[in-house]
XYZ file of C-alpha atoms in Angstrom:
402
model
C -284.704 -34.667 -56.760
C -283.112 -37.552 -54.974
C -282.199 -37.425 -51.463
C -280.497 -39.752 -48.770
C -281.911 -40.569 -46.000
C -280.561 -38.127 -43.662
C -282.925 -35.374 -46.101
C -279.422 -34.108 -47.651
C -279.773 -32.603 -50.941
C -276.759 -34.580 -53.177
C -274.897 -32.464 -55.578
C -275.876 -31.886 -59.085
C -273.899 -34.021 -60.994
C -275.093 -36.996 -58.141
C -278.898 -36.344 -58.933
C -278.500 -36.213 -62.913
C -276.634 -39.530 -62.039
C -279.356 -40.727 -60.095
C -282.416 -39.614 -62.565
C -284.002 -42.435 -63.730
C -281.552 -44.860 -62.106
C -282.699 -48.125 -61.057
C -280.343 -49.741 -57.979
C -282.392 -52.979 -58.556
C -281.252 -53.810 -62.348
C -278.080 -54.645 -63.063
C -275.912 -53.096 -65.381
C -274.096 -54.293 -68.264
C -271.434 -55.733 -66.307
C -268.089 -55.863 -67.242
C -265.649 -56.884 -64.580
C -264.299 -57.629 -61.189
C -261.643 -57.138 -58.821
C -260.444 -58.347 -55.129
C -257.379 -57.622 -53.452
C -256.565 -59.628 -50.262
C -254.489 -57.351 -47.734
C -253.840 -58.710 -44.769
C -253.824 -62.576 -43.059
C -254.130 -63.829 -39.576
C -254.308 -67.771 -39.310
C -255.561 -69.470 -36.049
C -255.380 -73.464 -35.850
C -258.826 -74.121 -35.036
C -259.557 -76.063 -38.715
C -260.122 -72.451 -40.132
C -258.059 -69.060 -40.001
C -259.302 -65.485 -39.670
C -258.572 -62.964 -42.377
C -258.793 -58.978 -42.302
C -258.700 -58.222 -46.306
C -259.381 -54.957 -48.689
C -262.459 -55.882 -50.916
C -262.033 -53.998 -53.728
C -264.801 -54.746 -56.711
C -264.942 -52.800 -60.061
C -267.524 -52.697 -62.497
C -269.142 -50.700 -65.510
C -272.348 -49.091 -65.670
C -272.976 -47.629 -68.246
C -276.339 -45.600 -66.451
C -273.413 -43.963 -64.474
C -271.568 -42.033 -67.569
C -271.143 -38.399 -67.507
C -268.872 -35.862 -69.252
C -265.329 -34.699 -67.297
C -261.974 -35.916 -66.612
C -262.238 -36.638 -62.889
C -263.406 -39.209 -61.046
C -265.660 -38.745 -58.303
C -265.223 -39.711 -54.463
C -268.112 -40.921 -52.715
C -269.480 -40.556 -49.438
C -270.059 -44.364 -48.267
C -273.218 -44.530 -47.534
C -274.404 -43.474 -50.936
C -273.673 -47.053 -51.589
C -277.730 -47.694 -50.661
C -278.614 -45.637 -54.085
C -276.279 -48.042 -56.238
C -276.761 -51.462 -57.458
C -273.899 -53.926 -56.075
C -272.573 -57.026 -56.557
C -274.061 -59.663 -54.843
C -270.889 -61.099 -53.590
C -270.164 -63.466 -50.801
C -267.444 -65.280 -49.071
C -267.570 -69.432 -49.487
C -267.442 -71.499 -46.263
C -267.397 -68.546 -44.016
C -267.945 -69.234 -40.236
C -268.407 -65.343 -39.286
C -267.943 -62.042 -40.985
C -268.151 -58.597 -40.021
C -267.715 -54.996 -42.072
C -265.776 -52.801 -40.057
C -267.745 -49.566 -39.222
C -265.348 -47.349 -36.761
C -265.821 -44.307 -36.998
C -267.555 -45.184 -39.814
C -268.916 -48.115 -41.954
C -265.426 -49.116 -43.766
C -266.471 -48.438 -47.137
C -265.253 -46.823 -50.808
C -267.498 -45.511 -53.779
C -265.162 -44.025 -56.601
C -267.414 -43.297 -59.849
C -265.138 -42.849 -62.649
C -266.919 -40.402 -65.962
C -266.487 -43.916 -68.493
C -269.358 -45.259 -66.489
C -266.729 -47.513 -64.264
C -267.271 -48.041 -59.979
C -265.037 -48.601 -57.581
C -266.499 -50.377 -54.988
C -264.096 -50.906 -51.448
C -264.854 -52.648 -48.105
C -262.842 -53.584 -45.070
C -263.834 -57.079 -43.679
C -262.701 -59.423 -41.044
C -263.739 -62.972 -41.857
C -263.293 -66.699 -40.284
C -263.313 -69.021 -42.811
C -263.562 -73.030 -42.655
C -259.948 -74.641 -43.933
C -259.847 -78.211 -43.947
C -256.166 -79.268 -42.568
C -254.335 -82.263 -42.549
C -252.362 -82.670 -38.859
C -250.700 -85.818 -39.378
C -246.705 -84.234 -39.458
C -248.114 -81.705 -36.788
C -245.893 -79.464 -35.974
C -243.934 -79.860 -39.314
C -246.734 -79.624 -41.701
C -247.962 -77.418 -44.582
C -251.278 -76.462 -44.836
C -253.133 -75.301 -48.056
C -256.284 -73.084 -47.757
C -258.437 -71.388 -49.729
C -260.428 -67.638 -49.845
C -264.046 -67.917 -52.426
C -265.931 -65.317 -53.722
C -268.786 -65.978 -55.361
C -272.203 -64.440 -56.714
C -274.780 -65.374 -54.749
C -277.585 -64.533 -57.113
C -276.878 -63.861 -60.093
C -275.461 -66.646 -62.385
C -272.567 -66.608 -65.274
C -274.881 -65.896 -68.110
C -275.764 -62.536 -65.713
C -272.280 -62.060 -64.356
C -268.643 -62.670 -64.820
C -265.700 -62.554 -62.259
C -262.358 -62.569 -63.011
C -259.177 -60.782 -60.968
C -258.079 -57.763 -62.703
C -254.284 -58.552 -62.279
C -254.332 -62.189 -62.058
C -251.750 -63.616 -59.049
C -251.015 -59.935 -58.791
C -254.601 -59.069 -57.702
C -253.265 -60.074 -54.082
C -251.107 -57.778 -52.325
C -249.554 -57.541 -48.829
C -248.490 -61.513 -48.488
C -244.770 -60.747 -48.305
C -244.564 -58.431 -45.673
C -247.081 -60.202 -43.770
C -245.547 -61.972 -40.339
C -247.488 -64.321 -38.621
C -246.967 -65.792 -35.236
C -246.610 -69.907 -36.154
C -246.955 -69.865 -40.264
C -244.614 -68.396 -43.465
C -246.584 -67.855 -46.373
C -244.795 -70.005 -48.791
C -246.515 -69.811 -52.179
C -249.763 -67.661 -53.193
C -251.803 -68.021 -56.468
C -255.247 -67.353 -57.559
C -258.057 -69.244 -59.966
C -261.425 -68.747 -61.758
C -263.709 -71.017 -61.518
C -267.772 -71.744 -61.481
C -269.609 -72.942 -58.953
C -272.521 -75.675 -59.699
C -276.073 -75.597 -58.189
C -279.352 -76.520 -58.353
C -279.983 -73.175 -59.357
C -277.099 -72.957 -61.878
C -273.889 -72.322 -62.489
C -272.367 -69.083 -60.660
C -268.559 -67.160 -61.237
C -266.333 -68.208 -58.494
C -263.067 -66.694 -57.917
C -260.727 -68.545 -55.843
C -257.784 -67.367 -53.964
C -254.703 -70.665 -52.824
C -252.590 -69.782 -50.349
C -249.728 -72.282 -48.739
C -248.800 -71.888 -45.113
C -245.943 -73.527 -43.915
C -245.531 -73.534 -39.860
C -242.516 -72.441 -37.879
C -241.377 -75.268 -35.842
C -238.802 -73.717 -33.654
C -241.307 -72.753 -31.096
C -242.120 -76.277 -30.623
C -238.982 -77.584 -30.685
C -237.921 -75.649 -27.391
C -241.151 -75.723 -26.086
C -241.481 -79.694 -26.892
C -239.368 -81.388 -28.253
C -235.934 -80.309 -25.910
C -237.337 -80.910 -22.379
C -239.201 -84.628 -23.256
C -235.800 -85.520 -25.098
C -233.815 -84.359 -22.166
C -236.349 -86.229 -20.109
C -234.767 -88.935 -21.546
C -231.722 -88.451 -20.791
C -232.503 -87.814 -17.709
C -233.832 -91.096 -17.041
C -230.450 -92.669 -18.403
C -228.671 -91.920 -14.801
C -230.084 -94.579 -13.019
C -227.617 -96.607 -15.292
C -224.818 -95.283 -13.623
C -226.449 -95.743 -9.889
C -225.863 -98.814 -7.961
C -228.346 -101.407 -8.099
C -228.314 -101.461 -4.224
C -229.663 -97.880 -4.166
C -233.397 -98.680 -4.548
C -234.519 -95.278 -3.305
C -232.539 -93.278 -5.466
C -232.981 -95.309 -8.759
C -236.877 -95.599 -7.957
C -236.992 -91.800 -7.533
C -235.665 -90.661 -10.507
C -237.578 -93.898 -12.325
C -240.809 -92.201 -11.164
C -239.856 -88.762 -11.264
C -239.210 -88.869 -14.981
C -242.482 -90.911 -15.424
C -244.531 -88.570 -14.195
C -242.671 -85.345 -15.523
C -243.026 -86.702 -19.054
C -246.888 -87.329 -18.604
C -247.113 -83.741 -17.438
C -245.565 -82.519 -20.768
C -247.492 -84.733 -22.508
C -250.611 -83.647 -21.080
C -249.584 -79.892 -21.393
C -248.894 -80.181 -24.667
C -252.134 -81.932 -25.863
C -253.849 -78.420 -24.265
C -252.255 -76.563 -26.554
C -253.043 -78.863 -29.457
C -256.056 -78.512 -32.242
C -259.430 -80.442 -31.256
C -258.287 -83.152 -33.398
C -258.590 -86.405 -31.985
C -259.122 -88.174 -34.900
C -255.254 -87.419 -36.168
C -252.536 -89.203 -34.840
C -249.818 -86.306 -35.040
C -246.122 -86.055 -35.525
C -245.581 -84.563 -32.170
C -247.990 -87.143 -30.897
C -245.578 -89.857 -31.944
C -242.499 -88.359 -30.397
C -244.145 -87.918 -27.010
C -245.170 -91.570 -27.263
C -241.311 -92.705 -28.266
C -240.107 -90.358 -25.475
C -242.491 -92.018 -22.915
C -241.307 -95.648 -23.933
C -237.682 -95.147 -23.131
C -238.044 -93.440 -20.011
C -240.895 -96.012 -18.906
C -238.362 -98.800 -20.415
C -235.292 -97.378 -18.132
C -237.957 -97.954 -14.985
C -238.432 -101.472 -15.950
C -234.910 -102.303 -16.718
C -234.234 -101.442 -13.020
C -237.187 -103.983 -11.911
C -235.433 -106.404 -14.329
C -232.146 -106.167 -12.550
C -233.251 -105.783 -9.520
C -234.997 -108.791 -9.646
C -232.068 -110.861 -11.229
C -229.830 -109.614 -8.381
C -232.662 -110.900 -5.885
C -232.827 -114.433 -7.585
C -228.728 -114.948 -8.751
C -227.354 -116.934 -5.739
C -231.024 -119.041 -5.590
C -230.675 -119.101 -9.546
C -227.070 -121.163 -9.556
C -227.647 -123.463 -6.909
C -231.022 -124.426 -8.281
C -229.619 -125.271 -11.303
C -226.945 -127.331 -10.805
C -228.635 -129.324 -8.315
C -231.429 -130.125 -11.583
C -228.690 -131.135 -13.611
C -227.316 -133.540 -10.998
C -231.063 -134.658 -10.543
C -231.241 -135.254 -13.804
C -227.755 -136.911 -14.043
C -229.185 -139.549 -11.713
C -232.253 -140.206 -13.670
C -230.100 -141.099 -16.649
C -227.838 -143.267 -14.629
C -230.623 -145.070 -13.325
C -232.250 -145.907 -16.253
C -229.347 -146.892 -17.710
C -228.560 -149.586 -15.084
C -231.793 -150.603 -14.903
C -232.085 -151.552 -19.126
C -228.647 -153.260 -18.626
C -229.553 -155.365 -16.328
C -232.938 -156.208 -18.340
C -231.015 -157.142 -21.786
C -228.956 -159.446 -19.118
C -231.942 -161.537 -17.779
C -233.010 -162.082 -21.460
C -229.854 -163.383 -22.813
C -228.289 -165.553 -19.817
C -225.479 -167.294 -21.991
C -224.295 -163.643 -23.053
C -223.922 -164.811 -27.295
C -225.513 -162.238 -29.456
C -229.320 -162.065 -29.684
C -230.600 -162.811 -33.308
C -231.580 -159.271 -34.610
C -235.753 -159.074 -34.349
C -237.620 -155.926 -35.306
C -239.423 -154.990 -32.357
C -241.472 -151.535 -31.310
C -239.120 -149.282 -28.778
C -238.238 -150.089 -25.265
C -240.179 -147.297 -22.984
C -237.009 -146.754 -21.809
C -235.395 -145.444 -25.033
C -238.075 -143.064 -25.076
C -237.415 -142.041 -21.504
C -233.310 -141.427 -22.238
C -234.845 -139.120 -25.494
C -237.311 -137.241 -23.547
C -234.546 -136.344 -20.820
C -232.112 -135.628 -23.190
C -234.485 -133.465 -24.661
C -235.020 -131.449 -21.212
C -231.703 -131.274 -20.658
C -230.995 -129.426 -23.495
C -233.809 -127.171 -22.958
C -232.318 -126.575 -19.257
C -228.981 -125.649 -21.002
C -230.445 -123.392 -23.266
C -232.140 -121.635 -20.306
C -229.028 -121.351 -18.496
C -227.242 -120.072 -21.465
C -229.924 -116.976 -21.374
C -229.261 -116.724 -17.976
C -226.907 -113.234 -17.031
C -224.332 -114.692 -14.986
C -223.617 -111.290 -13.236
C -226.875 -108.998 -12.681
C -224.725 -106.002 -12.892
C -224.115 -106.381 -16.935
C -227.584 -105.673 -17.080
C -226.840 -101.775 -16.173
C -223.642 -101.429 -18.647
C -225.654 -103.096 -21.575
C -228.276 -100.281 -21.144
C -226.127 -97.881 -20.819
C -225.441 -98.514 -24.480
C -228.396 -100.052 -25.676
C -230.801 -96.747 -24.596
C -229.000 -93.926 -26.244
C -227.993 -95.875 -29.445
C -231.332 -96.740 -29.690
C -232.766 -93.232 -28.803
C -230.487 -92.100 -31.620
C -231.315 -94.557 -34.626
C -235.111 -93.944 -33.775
C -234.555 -90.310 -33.713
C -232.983 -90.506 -37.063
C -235.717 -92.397 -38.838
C -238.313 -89.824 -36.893
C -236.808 -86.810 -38.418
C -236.281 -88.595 -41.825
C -239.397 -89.609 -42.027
C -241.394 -86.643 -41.150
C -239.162 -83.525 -42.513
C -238.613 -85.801 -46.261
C -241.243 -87.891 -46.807
């Protein structure tokens, strides 16, 4: 007579079940089925999954004569033969065994099992986190044989897409399941080929959360750094303070963000960009106060500088004007025209071209030159937020469309 472990006698229709049964050969098999139940994703480059394991087979050692089917204890699972099955690119799995090991045997009298775990897995997803926060991520859950190959073997889901259950009530703290589908497919070894079923799942992640947590307060940061427009260039302390302030308040948020970002470094990331786009404008509205500060500084010096190198160079000109006159006079005493002769340039033409040259060059100068320092502050106070706006636009465009 058979007997478990604990030296239980099983019932009589379990031991004529058991005579003569071999848990070590496999039956004729006929079929498979997994249900996935539940889904809990983590952003770590893999997600964690709690899921109903439900595999059905026939054997036809395990016929006998009624109507009912017959509920197993669990742990009578050790005098069956099982499907070898395991979970592809799993990090760490575990069968849950409170109060006891989470399992399901269901024989049914055509010969068919019911085989049902509870499992919590981790499982490797490879995701791209270049539109992080506003990106979609595709992942995957494989089961496969691990020992037995497809000329032993065949898997296939019972229901097709249907075979998974429990994705649209399922609420998740940053992700929305957006589409679900499933696959058969073989896997190719060494060792052979072996059934594979496949499981695709798209996630799509909730951005709200990061648009209050990120998003609002660097933008406002922004704006915040836009008020030292409207402060007079003589009040250095205040314009430096809230230069600085918003500096260093924006490299805090950047820095408290990045905490709460994936390890990886090797993706530059949507919300990476923004923070970077944030940072220039509020780091530009600190310089633009150095500019005009500066200019204020240098106007008076500026003006007087200038005119007196224009006069200067006014002279120069005169000069060398007088000077070629009165050379063409010594030459030709009587005053009647000179007979035309092709001779190489005076050194003096070249002189009048190279000053007029550097004249124009000083014009040009002066022409870039803001006459009144204080322009400086009422540009910028139109140049920064159109510009904030237009880069903005493309930022969303770009990133939500393409």
């Amino acid at each position: 007579n058979a007997e478990v472990k604990e030296g239980e006698i099983l019932p009589p229709t379990i031991q004529r079940l058991m005579k003569g049964y071999n848990k070590y050969l496999r039956p004729f098999f006929d079929g498979k089925e997994a249900c996935l139940m539940n889904l809990f994703s983590q952003f770590l480059q893999d997600y964690t999954a709690t899921i109903f394991l439900r595999q059905r087979w026939t054997d036809e050692r395990l016929v006998f004569e009624g109507n009912k089917s017959l509920s197993l204890d669990g742990r009578l699972v050790e005098l069956l033969w099982v499907p070898d099955t395991f979970i592809v690119d799993s990090k760490k799995s575990f069968l849950h065994d409170i109060t006891v090991e989470n399992r399901l045997i269901r024989i049914f009298p055509n010969g068919t099992v019911l085989y049902a775990l509870r499992i919590t897995t981790t499982v490797a997803c490879n995701m791209d986190l270049t539109k992080y926060p506003m990106d979609k991520q595709t992942c995957t859950l494989q089961l496969e044989s691990w020992g037995y190959n497809i000329n032993d073997v065949m898997f296939y889901w019972t229901r097709g897409n249907e075979s998974v259950s429990g994705l649209d009530t399922l609420q998740l703290a940053q992700y929305t399941v957006e589409d679900h589908y499933t696959s058969v497919s073989e896997a190719v070894y060494e060792t052979g080929h072996y059934p594979r079923l496949v499981f695709h799942f798209e996630l799509k992640r909730s951005i709200l959360y990061f648009i209050l947590e990120t998003y609002v307060p660097s933008s406002l940061l922004v704006v915040l750094s836009w008020v030292s427009f409207w402060i007079s260039l003589s009040s250095v302390p205040a314009r430096i303070c809230i230069g600085v302030t918003t500096v260093l308040t924006m490299t805090t948020l950047m820095m408290g963000a990045r905490t709460s970002l994936p390890n990886a470094n090797c993706f530059i990331k949507a919300i990476d960009v923004y923070l970077g786009i944030c940072f220039s404008f509020i780091f530009g509205a600190l310089i633009e106060y150095a500019v005009a500060h500066f200019c204020t500084l240098t106007h008076a010096d500026y003006g007087h500088h200038m005119h007196d190198m224009d006069d200067e160079m006014n002279g120069i000109v005169t000069t060398i004007s007088a000077h070629s006159s009165r050379a063409k006079r010594r030459k030709d005493p009587s005053g009647s025209e000179p007979k035309p002769e092709v001779s190489p340039p005076e050194p003096t033409n070249w002189c009048l071209t190279a000053l007029a040259t550097l004249r124009k060059i000083l014009r040009f100068i002066s022409c870039c030159h803001i006459e009144n320092p204080h322009h400086i502050d009422n540009y910028s106070r139109v140049t920064f937020p159109l510009s904030f706006v237009i880069v903005n636009l493309l930022y969303w465009t770009y990133y939500l469309y393409f």
